[in-house]
Structures are given as C-alpha cells and as structure tokens.
Tab-separated table of C-alpha atoms in Angstrom:
chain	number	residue	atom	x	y	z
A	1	UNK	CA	-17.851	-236.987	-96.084
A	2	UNK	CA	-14.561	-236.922	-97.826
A	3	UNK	CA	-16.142	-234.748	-100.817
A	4	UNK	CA	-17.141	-232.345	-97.736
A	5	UNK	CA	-13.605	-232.173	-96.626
A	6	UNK	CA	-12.602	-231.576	-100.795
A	7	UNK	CA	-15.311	-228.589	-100.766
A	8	UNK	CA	-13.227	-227.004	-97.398
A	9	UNK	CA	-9.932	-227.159	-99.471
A	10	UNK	CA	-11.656	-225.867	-102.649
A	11	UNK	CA	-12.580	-223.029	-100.741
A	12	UNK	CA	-10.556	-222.108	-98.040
A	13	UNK	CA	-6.911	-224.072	-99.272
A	14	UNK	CA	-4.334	-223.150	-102.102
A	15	UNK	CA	-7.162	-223.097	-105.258
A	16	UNK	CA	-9.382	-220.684	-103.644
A	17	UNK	CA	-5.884	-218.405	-104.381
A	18	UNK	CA	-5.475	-219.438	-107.829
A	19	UNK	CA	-2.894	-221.562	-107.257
A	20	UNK	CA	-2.771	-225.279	-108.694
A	21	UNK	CA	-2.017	-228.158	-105.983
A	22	UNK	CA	0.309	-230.696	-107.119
A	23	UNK	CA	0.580	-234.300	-105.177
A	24	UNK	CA	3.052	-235.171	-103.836
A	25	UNK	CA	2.683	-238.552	-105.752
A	26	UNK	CA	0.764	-240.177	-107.980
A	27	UNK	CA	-0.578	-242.370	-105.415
A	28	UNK	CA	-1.888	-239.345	-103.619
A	29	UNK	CA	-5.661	-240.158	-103.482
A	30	UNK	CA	-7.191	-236.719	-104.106
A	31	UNK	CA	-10.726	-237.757	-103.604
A	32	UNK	CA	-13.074	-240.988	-103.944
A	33	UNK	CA	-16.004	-240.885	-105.727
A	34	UNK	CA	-18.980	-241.844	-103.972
A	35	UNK	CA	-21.344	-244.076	-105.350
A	36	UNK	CA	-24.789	-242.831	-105.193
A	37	UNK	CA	-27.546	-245.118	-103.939
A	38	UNK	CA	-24.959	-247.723	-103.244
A	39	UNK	CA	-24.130	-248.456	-107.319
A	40	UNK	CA	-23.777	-252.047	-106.999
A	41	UNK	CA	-24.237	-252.711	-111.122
A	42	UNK	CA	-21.113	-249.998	-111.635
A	43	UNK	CA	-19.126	-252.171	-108.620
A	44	UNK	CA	-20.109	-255.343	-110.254
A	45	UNK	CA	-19.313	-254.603	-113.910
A	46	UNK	CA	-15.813	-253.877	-112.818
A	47	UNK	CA	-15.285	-256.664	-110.679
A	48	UNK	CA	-16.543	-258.992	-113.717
A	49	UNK	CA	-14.379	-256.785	-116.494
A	50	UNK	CA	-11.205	-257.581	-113.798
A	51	UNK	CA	-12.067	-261.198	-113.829
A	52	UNK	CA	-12.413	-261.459	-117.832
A	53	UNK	CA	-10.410	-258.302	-119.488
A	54	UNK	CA	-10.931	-259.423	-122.735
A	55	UNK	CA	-14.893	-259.332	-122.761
A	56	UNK	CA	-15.373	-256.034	-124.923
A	57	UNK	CA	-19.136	-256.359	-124.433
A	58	UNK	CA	-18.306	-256.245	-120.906
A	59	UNK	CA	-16.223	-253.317	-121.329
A	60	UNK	CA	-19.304	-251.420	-123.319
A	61	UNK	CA	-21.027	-252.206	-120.664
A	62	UNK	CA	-19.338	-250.502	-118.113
A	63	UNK	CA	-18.331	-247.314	-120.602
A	64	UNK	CA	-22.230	-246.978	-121.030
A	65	UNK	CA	-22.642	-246.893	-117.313
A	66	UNK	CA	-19.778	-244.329	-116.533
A	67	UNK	CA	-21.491	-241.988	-119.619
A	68	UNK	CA	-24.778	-242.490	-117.619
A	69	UNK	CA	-23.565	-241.343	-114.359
A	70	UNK	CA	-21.735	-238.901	-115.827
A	71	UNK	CA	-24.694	-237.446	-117.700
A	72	UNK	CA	-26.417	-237.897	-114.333
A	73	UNK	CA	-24.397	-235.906	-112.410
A	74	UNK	CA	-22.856	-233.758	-115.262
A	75	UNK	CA	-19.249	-234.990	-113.429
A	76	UNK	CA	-16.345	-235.244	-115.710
A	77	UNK	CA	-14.705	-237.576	-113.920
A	78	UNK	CA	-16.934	-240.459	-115.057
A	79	UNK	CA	-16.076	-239.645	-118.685
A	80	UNK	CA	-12.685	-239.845	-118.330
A	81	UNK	CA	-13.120	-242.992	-116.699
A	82	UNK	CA	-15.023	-244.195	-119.871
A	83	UNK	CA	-12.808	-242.967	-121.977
A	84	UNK	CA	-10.020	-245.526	-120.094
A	85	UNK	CA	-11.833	-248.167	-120.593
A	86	UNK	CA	-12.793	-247.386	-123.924
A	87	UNK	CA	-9.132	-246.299	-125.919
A	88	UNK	CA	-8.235	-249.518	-125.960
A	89	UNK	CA	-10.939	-251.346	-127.845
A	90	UNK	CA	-11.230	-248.393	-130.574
A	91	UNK	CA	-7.762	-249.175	-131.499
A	92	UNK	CA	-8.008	-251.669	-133.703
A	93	UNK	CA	-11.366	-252.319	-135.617
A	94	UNK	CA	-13.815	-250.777	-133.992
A	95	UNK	CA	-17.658	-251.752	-134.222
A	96	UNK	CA	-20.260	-248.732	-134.724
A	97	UNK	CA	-21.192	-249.189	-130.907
A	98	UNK	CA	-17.313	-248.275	-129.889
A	99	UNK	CA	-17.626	-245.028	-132.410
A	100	UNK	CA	-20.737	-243.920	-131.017
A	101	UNK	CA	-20.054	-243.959	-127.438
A	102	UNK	CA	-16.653	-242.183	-128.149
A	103	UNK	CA	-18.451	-239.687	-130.601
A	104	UNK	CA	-20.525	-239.173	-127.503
A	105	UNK	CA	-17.285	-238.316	-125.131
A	106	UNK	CA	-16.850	-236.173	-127.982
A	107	UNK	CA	-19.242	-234.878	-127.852
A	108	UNK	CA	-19.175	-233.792	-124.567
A	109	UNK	CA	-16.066	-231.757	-124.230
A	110	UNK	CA	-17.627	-230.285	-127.500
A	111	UNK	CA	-15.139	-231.498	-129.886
A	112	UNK	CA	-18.176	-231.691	-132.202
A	113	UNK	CA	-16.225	-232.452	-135.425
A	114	UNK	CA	-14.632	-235.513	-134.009
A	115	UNK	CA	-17.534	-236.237	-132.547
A	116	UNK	CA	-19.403	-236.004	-136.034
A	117	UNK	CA	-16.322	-237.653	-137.979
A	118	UNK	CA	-16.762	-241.085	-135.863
A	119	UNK	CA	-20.794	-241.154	-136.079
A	120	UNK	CA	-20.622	-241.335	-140.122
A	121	UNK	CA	-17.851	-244.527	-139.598
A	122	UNK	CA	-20.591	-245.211	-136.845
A	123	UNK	CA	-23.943	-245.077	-139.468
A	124	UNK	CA	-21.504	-246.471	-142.034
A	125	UNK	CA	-21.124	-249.589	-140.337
A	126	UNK	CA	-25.107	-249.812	-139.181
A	127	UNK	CA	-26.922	-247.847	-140.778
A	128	UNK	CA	-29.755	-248.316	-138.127
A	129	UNK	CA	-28.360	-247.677	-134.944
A	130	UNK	CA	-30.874	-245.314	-133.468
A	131	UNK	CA	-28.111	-244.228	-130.887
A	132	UNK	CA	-25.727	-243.181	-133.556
A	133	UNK	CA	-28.915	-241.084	-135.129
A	134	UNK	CA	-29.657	-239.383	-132.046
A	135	UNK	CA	-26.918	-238.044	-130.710
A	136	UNK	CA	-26.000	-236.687	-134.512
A	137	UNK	CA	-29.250	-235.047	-133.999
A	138	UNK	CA	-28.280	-233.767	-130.584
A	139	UNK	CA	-24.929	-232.781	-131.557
A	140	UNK	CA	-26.790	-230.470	-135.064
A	141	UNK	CA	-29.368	-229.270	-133.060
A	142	UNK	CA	-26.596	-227.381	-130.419
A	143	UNK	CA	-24.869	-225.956	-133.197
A	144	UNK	CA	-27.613	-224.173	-134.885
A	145	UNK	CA	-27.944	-226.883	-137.680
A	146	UNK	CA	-31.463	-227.468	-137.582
A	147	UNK	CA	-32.624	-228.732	-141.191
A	148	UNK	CA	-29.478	-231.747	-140.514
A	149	UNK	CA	-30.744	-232.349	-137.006
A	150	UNK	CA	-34.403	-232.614	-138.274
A	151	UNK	CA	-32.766	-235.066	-141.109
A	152	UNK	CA	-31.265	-237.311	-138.386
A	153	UNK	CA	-34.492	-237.310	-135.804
A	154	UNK	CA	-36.875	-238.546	-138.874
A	155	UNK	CA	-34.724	-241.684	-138.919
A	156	UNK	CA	-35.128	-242.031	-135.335
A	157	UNK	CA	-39.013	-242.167	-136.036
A	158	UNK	CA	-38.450	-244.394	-138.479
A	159	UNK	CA	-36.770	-246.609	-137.033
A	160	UNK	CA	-37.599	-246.335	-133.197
A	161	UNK	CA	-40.761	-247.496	-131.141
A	162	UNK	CA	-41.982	-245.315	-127.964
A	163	UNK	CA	-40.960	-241.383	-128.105
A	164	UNK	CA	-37.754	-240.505	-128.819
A	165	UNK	CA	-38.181	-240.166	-132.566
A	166	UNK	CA	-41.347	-237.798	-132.173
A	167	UNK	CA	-40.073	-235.979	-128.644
A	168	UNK	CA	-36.503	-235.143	-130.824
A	169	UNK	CA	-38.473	-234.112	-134.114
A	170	UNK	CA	-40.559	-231.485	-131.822
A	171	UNK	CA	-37.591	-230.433	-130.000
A	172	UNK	CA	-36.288	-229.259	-133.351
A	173	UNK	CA	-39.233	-228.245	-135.092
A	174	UNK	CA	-39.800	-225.662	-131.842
A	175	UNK	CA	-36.537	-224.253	-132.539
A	176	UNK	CA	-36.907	-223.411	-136.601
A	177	UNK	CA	-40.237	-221.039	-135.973
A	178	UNK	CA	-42.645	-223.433	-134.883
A	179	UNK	CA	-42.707	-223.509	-131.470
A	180	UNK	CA	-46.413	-223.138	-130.164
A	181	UNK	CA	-47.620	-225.800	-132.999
A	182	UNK	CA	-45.111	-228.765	-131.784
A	183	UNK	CA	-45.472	-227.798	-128.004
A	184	UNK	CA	-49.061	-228.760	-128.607
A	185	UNK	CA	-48.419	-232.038	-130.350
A	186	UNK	CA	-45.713	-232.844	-127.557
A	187	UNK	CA	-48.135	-232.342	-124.769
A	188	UNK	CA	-50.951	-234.756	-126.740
A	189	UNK	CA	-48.478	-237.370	-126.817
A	190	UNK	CA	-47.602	-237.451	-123.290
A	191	UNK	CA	-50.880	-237.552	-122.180
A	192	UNK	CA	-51.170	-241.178	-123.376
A	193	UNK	CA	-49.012	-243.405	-121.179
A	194	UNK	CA	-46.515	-245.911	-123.085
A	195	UNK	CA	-43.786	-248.288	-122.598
A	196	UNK	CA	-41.675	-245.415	-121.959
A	197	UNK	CA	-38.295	-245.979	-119.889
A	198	UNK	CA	-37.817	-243.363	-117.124
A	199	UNK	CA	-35.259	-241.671	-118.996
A	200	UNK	CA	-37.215	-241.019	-121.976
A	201	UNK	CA	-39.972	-239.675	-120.043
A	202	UNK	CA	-37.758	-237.467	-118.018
A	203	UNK	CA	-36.696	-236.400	-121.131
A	204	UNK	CA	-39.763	-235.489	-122.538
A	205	UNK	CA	-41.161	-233.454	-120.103
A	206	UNK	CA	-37.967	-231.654	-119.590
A	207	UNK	CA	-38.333	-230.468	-123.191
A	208	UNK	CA	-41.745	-229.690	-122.913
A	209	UNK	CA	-40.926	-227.863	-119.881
A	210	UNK	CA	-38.531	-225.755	-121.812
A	211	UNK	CA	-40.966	-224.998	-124.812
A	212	UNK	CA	-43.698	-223.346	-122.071
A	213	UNK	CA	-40.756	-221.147	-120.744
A	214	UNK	CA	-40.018	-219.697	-123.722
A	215	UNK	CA	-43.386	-219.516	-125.056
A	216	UNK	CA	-44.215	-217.697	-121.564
A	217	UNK	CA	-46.280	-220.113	-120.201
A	218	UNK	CA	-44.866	-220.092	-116.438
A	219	UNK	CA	-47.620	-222.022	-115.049
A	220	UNK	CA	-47.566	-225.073	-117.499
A	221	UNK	CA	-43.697	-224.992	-117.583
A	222	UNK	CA	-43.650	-225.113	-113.629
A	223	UNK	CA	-45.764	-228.294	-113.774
A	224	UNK	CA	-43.966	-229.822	-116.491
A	225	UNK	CA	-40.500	-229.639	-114.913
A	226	UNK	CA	-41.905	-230.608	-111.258
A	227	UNK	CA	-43.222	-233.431	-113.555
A	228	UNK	CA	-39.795	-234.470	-115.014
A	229	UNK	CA	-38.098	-234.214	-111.410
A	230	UNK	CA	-41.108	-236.490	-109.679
A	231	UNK	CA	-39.480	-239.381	-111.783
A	232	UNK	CA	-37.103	-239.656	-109.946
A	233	UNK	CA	-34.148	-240.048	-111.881
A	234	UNK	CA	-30.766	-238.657	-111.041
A	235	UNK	CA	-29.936	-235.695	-113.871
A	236	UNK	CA	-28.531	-232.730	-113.483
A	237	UNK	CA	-30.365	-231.357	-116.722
A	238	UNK	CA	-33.871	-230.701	-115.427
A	239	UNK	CA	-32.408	-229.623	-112.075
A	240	UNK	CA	-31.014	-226.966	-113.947
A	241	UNK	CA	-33.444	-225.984	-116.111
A	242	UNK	CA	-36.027	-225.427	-113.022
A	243	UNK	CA	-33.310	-223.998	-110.861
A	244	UNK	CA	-33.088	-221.227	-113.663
A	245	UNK	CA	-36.751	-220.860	-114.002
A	246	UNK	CA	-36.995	-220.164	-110.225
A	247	UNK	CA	-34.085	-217.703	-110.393
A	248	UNK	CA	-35.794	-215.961	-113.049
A	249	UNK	CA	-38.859	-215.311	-110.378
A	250	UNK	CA	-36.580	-214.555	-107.848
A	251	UNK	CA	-37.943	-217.747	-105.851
A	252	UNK	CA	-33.893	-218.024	-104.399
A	253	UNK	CA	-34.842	-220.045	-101.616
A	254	UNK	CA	-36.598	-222.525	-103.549
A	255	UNK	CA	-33.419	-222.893	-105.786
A	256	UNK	CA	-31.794	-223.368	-102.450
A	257	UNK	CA	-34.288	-226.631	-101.417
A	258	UNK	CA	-33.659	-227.852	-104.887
A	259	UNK	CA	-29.781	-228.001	-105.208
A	260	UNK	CA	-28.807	-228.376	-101.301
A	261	UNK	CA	-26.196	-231.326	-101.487
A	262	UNK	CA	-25.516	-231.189	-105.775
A	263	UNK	CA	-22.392	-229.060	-105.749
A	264	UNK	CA	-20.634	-231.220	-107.342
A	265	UNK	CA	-21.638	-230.050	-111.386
A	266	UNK	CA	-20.406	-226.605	-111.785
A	267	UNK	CA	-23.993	-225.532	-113.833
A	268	UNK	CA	-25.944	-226.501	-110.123
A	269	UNK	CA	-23.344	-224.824	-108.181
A	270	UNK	CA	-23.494	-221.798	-109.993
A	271	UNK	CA	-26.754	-221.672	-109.903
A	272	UNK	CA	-27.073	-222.434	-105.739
A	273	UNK	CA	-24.236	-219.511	-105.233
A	274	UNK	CA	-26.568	-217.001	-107.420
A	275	UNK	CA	-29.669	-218.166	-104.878
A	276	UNK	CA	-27.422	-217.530	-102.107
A	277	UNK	CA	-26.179	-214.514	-103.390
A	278	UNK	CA	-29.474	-212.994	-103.101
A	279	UNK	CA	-30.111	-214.224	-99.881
A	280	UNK	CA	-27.500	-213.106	-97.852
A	281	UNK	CA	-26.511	-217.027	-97.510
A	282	UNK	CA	-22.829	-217.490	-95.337
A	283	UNK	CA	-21.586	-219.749	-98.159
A	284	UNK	CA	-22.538	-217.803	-101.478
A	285	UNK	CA	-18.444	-216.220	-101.122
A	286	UNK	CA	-17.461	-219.746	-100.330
A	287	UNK	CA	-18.975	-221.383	-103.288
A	288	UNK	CA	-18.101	-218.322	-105.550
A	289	UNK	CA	-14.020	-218.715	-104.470
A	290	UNK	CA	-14.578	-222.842	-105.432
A	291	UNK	CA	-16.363	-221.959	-108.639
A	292	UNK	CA	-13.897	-219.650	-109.290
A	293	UNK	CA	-10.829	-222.085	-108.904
A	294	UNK	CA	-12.750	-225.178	-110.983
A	295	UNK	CA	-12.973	-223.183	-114.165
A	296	UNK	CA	-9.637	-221.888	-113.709
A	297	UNK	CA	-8.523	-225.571	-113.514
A	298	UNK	CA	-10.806	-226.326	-116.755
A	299	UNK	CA	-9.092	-223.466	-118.555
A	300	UNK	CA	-5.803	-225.229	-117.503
A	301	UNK	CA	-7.070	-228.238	-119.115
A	302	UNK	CA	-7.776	-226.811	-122.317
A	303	UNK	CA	-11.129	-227.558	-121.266
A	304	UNK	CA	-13.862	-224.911	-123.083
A	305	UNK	CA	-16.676	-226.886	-122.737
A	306	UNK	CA	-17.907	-224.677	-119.661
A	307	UNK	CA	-17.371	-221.639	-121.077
A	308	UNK	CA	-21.501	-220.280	-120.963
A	309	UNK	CA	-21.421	-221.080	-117.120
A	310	UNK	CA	-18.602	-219.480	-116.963
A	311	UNK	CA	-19.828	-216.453	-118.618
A	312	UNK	CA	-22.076	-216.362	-116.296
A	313	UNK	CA	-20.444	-216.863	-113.765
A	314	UNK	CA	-18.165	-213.200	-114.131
A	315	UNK	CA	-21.316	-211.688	-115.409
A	316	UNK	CA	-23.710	-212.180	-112.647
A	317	UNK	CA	-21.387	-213.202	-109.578
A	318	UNK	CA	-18.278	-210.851	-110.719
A	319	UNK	CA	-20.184	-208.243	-112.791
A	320	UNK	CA	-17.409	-208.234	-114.649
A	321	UNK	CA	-19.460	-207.571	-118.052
A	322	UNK	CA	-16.031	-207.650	-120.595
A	323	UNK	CA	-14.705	-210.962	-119.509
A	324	UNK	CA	-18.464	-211.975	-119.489
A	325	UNK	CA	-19.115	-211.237	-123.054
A	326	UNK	CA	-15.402	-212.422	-124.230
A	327	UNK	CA	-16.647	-216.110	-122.911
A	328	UNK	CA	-19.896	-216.058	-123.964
A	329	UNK	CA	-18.770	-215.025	-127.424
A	330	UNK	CA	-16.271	-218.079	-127.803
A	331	UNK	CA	-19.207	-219.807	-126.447
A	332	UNK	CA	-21.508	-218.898	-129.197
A	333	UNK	CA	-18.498	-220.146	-132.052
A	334	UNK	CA	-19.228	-223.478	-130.555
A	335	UNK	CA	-23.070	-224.027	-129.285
A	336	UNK	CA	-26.272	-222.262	-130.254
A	337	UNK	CA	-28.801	-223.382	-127.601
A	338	UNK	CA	-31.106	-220.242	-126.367
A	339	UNK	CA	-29.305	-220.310	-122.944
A	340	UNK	CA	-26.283	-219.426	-125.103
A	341	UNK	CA	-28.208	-216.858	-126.647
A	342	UNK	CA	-29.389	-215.566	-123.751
A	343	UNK	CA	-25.898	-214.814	-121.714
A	344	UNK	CA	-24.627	-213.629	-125.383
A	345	UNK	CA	-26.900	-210.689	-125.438
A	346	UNK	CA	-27.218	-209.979	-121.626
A	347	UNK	CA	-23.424	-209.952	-121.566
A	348	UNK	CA	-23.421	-207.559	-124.831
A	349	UNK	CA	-26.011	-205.226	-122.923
A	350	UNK	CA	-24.240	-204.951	-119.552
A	351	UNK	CA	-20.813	-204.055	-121.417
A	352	UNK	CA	-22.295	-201.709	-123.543
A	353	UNK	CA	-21.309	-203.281	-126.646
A	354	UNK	CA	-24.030	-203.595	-128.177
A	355	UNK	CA	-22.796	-204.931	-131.819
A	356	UNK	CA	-21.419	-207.954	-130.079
A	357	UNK	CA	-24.524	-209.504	-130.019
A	358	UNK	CA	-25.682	-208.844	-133.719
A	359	UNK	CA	-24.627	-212.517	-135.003
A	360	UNK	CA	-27.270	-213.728	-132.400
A	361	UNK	CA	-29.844	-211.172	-133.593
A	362	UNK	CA	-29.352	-212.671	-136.842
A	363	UNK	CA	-29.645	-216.193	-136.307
A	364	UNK	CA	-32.851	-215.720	-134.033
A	365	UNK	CA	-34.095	-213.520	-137.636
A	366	UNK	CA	-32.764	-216.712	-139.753
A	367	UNK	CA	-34.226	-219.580	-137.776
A	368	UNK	CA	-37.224	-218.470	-136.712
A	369	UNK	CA	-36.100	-219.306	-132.773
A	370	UNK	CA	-38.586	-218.414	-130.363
A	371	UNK	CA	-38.235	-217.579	-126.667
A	372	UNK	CA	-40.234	-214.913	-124.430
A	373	UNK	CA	-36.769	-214.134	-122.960
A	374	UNK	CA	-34.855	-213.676	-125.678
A	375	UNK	CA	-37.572	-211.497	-127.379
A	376	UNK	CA	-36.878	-208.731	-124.745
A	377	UNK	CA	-33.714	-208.733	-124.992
A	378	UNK	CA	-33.428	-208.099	-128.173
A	379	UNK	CA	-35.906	-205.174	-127.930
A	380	UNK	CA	-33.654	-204.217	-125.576
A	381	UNK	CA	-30.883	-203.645	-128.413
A	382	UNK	CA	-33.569	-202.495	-130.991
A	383	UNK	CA	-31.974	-199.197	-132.784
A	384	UNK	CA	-28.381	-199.979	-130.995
A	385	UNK	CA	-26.546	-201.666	-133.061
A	386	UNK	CA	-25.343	-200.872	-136.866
C-alpha cells in the first residue's frame, strides 16, 4: 500500500515536474520496502548479523541475499543496501568471496573496469571460484568481448557440475556467428532433467528463449520463455524479455497481464506504459510522467546504467529521435548486448542519421552476431551510410 501511495506522488507530486523533493530530515521515511512473500530468511539474517556484528560469514550472507532480490526485482535499493553491509569487511583484507560480490555491485551500475580490477584479486586468491569465473564471463560477454568471455565460461565447465558451464559457453558461442548450431545443443541438454537449481534452469531457458527470437523462431521462443516464467521464480529478466517479444507482435494486452503490479524496475515499467500506450490505457501518461522523473533522478545520481531504457524511453514514448540516439550512443560505449544494438540503429533511423549507427554495423560484420531483428534493420540502412 505505501508503494501505491509513492506511485501517486511520483506521478501527480513535485517529480512528475522535474523537480527533486528534499526531506525535511533524515529521519523522513520516504518509503518501506516490502518484503515479497513474507522474506523471513532476509528478516532473520539481519536480526542474527544485529545479535553477532562481527560474523563476516553472516554478513556475506545477507549481501548475497540483498544482490538476489535485487537481481530479482532489478531494484537498486537492495544493492545499495549490500553495498552497506559490505564496505566494511573489504576494508581490510578481503577474501576472493568479498571481491566478487563487490565486482558484482560493480558490475551492476556498469563500472565494468572496477568490476574487472577486483575479479583478477578475486581469481588471484582462488583460482577456482566458479562465481568469480562467471560473472567475468558475464561482464566480457556485455561488452562485446567474446573470445575473453568464451575463455572464462570454459573454466566454468571445467570446474562446475550441472549447466552453467555449458548454458554460458552457448550463450557466447550464439553471439560470435554460431547461433543456430549452439541453440540446438542448448535445447538437447535441457531436455534431460538434472540436479538443476531453479535459478539455473530459469536461466537456461531464458537464453534459449532469446536464441529462437533472434533466429526467428516465434513459436519455440514463445514456449521457451512461458517455460522460464512457469518456474516460478521472481526475476525481472525473463519478464522482460517476453514482455518485449509480445510488444513486438503487438499482443499489448498480454504485456499488460504480464507486468500488472511490477512497476517497480524501470525496464517493466517502460515496457507496461508502451502496452498501455497502444491501448488507450488511463495510466500510460501517468506512468510515462513517473518514468520520466526516475531517470531524471538516475541522471542526478551520476547513475548511466539505465541509459538503453532510457533511450527508449524518448524514442518510443517521446519520439524524440535526437535525445534517443544521443543515449543510446553513450549506451553502446558501455554494453554491446543486441537490445543495445537494436535501439542504436532504430534510434539512428528515426533521426535520420544514418552514420550514427555504422560502429554497430561493424561489430555485427566483425562478430558474426546474429538476430532476425537486427538483420532488417540494417537492410534498412543498406546504401545510407558512407
């Protein structure tokens, strides 16, 4: 209920007008988070952590459950309340499990370097800490790196039981040119049932989902993400991903069903105002005025992380095509994934400037990406640029 009320003042109150509230003290309580399905092992953790401060296993615990809610619900919040509890044990010898999970806050607000810089101390340290491996493979494969990420996800086989070596060596193999080959061997290997946890099934058919989008397979990728969302585990990734595949069919009041009640990542809310854009719907204004005001407040924070939503966000809910293409450009510095592709060139295309998008033509040439999607687009440009 109170993050109802916050919604009314997002939209209708002081930020809707571009101006920043400021308490009127700092023990103003803004908003409480809720805790989804009653989070009893996030309210215990702290309780215990209050009772015995200086448990730093403890501690880990609880950062590792903040990072998981906040990859859950994609809300920034919960990483900075990691990041509280963390500082404090990274200041003074720091084990590789410490490095990682700040690499991985890091890695988040894309400062990718830093984020890079503390996994070597991290792999240094233990050379076989598969979650040091993967998220350096994570963090390569976003920026384009692909030979490095491939590097780092052939130590995860190595090393790791169950899928997440093979699902992250496909992943990357599909985006350096062989797409259709390692969708196949993806979808063999989830048709034998393993020990797999939730997440790493989730996972899995998420990323298959993905590869039959962009190798134009609507009917297989439909099934696979309907398949990743029947798990039933709280992410915002795969909601995303199918909300975009059902906006790309124009099935808007489907994408309504799905994200009715998650407004609180910007990436779903974005994606519910476009549904309700379409439709007519009395809040799409609403939720465009609240969208509006949270990136301004990210841009106040120095916060770029956001800046493909919010590319997309003037492009398709603003059509304002320049400041579209400006964002998505800075984007493109920073991540490579074929969504950033994607809003580079549209963007480039609806301003008219049509050489903006020839670093993206050339890495799609260089890397052998593959995606349906992208393919017309850049047929699209064909002969337009110099």
């Amino acid at each position: 209920m109170r993050y109802v009320l916050l919604t009314a003042l997002l939209v209708f109150g002081p930020a809707a007008l571009g101006q920043a509230f400021v308490p009127a003290g700092d023990d103003r309580v803004l908003e409480v988070l809720p805790e989804r399905g009653g989070d009893l092992q996030l309210r215990a953790l702290r309780e215990q952590l209050r009772a015995t401060p200086d448990d730093r296993a403890l501690a880990l615990q609880l950062v590792e459950r903040y990072i998981a809610l906040g990859r859950a619900e994609a809300d920034p919040r919960y990483f900075g309340r990691a990041e509280a509890v963390l500082v404090p044990l990274v200041r003074s010898n720091p084990s590789a499990e410490m490095l990682t999970l700040r690499a991985v806050l890091a890695q988040n607000r894309h400062d990718f370097s830093a984020a890079l810089a503390d996994l070597r101390r991290a792999l240094a340290l233990r050379p076989r800490l598969i979650g040091a491996w993967l998220t350096q493979a994570a963090i390569h494969q976003v920026q384009g790196r692909y030979p490095e990420a491939l590097q780092s996800c052939l130590t995860v086989s190595r090393l790791a039981a169950g899928w997440s070596g093979r699902v992250c060596v496909e992943s990357v193999l599909a985006d350096s040119g062989q797409l259709e080959p390692a969708y196949r061997r993806l979808v063999a290997l989830l048709s034998v049932a393993g020990p797999e946890s939730a997440d790493e099934r989730q996972w899995a058919w998420t990323v298959l989902a993905e590869m039959a989008e962009r190798l134009g397979d609507t009917g297989a990728a439909e099934r696979h993400y309907r398949r990743a969302l029947a798990i039933g585990r709280l992410s915002a990734y795969p909601l995303a991903g199918f909300a975009d595949f059902l906006l790309d069919r124009q099935r808007y009041a489907e994408v309504l069903e799905l994200l009715t009640g998650e407004q609180r990542a910007d990436g779903l809310l974005l994606r519910l105002a476009l549904a309700e854009r379409q439709l007519g719907h009395s809040e799409a204004e609403g939720h465009r005025r609240t969208l509006a005001a949270r990136f301004a407040d990210s841009r106040r924070r120095g916060d770029t992380s956001h800046q493909g939503d919010e590319a997309r966000f003037e492009l398709q809910l603003n059509s304002e095509p320049e400041q579209a293409l400006a964002l998505a450009a800075a984007n493109w510095q920073v991540q490579r994934e074929p969504r950033d592709a994607r809003i580079l060139l549209e963007a480039a295309i609806a301003a008219g400037k049509f050489d903006a998008a020839r670093d993206v033509l050339a890495f799609l040439a260089r890397t052998g990406l593959e995606d349906v999607r992208l393919r017309d687009l850049a047929a699209q440009l064909a002969g337009r640029t110099t």
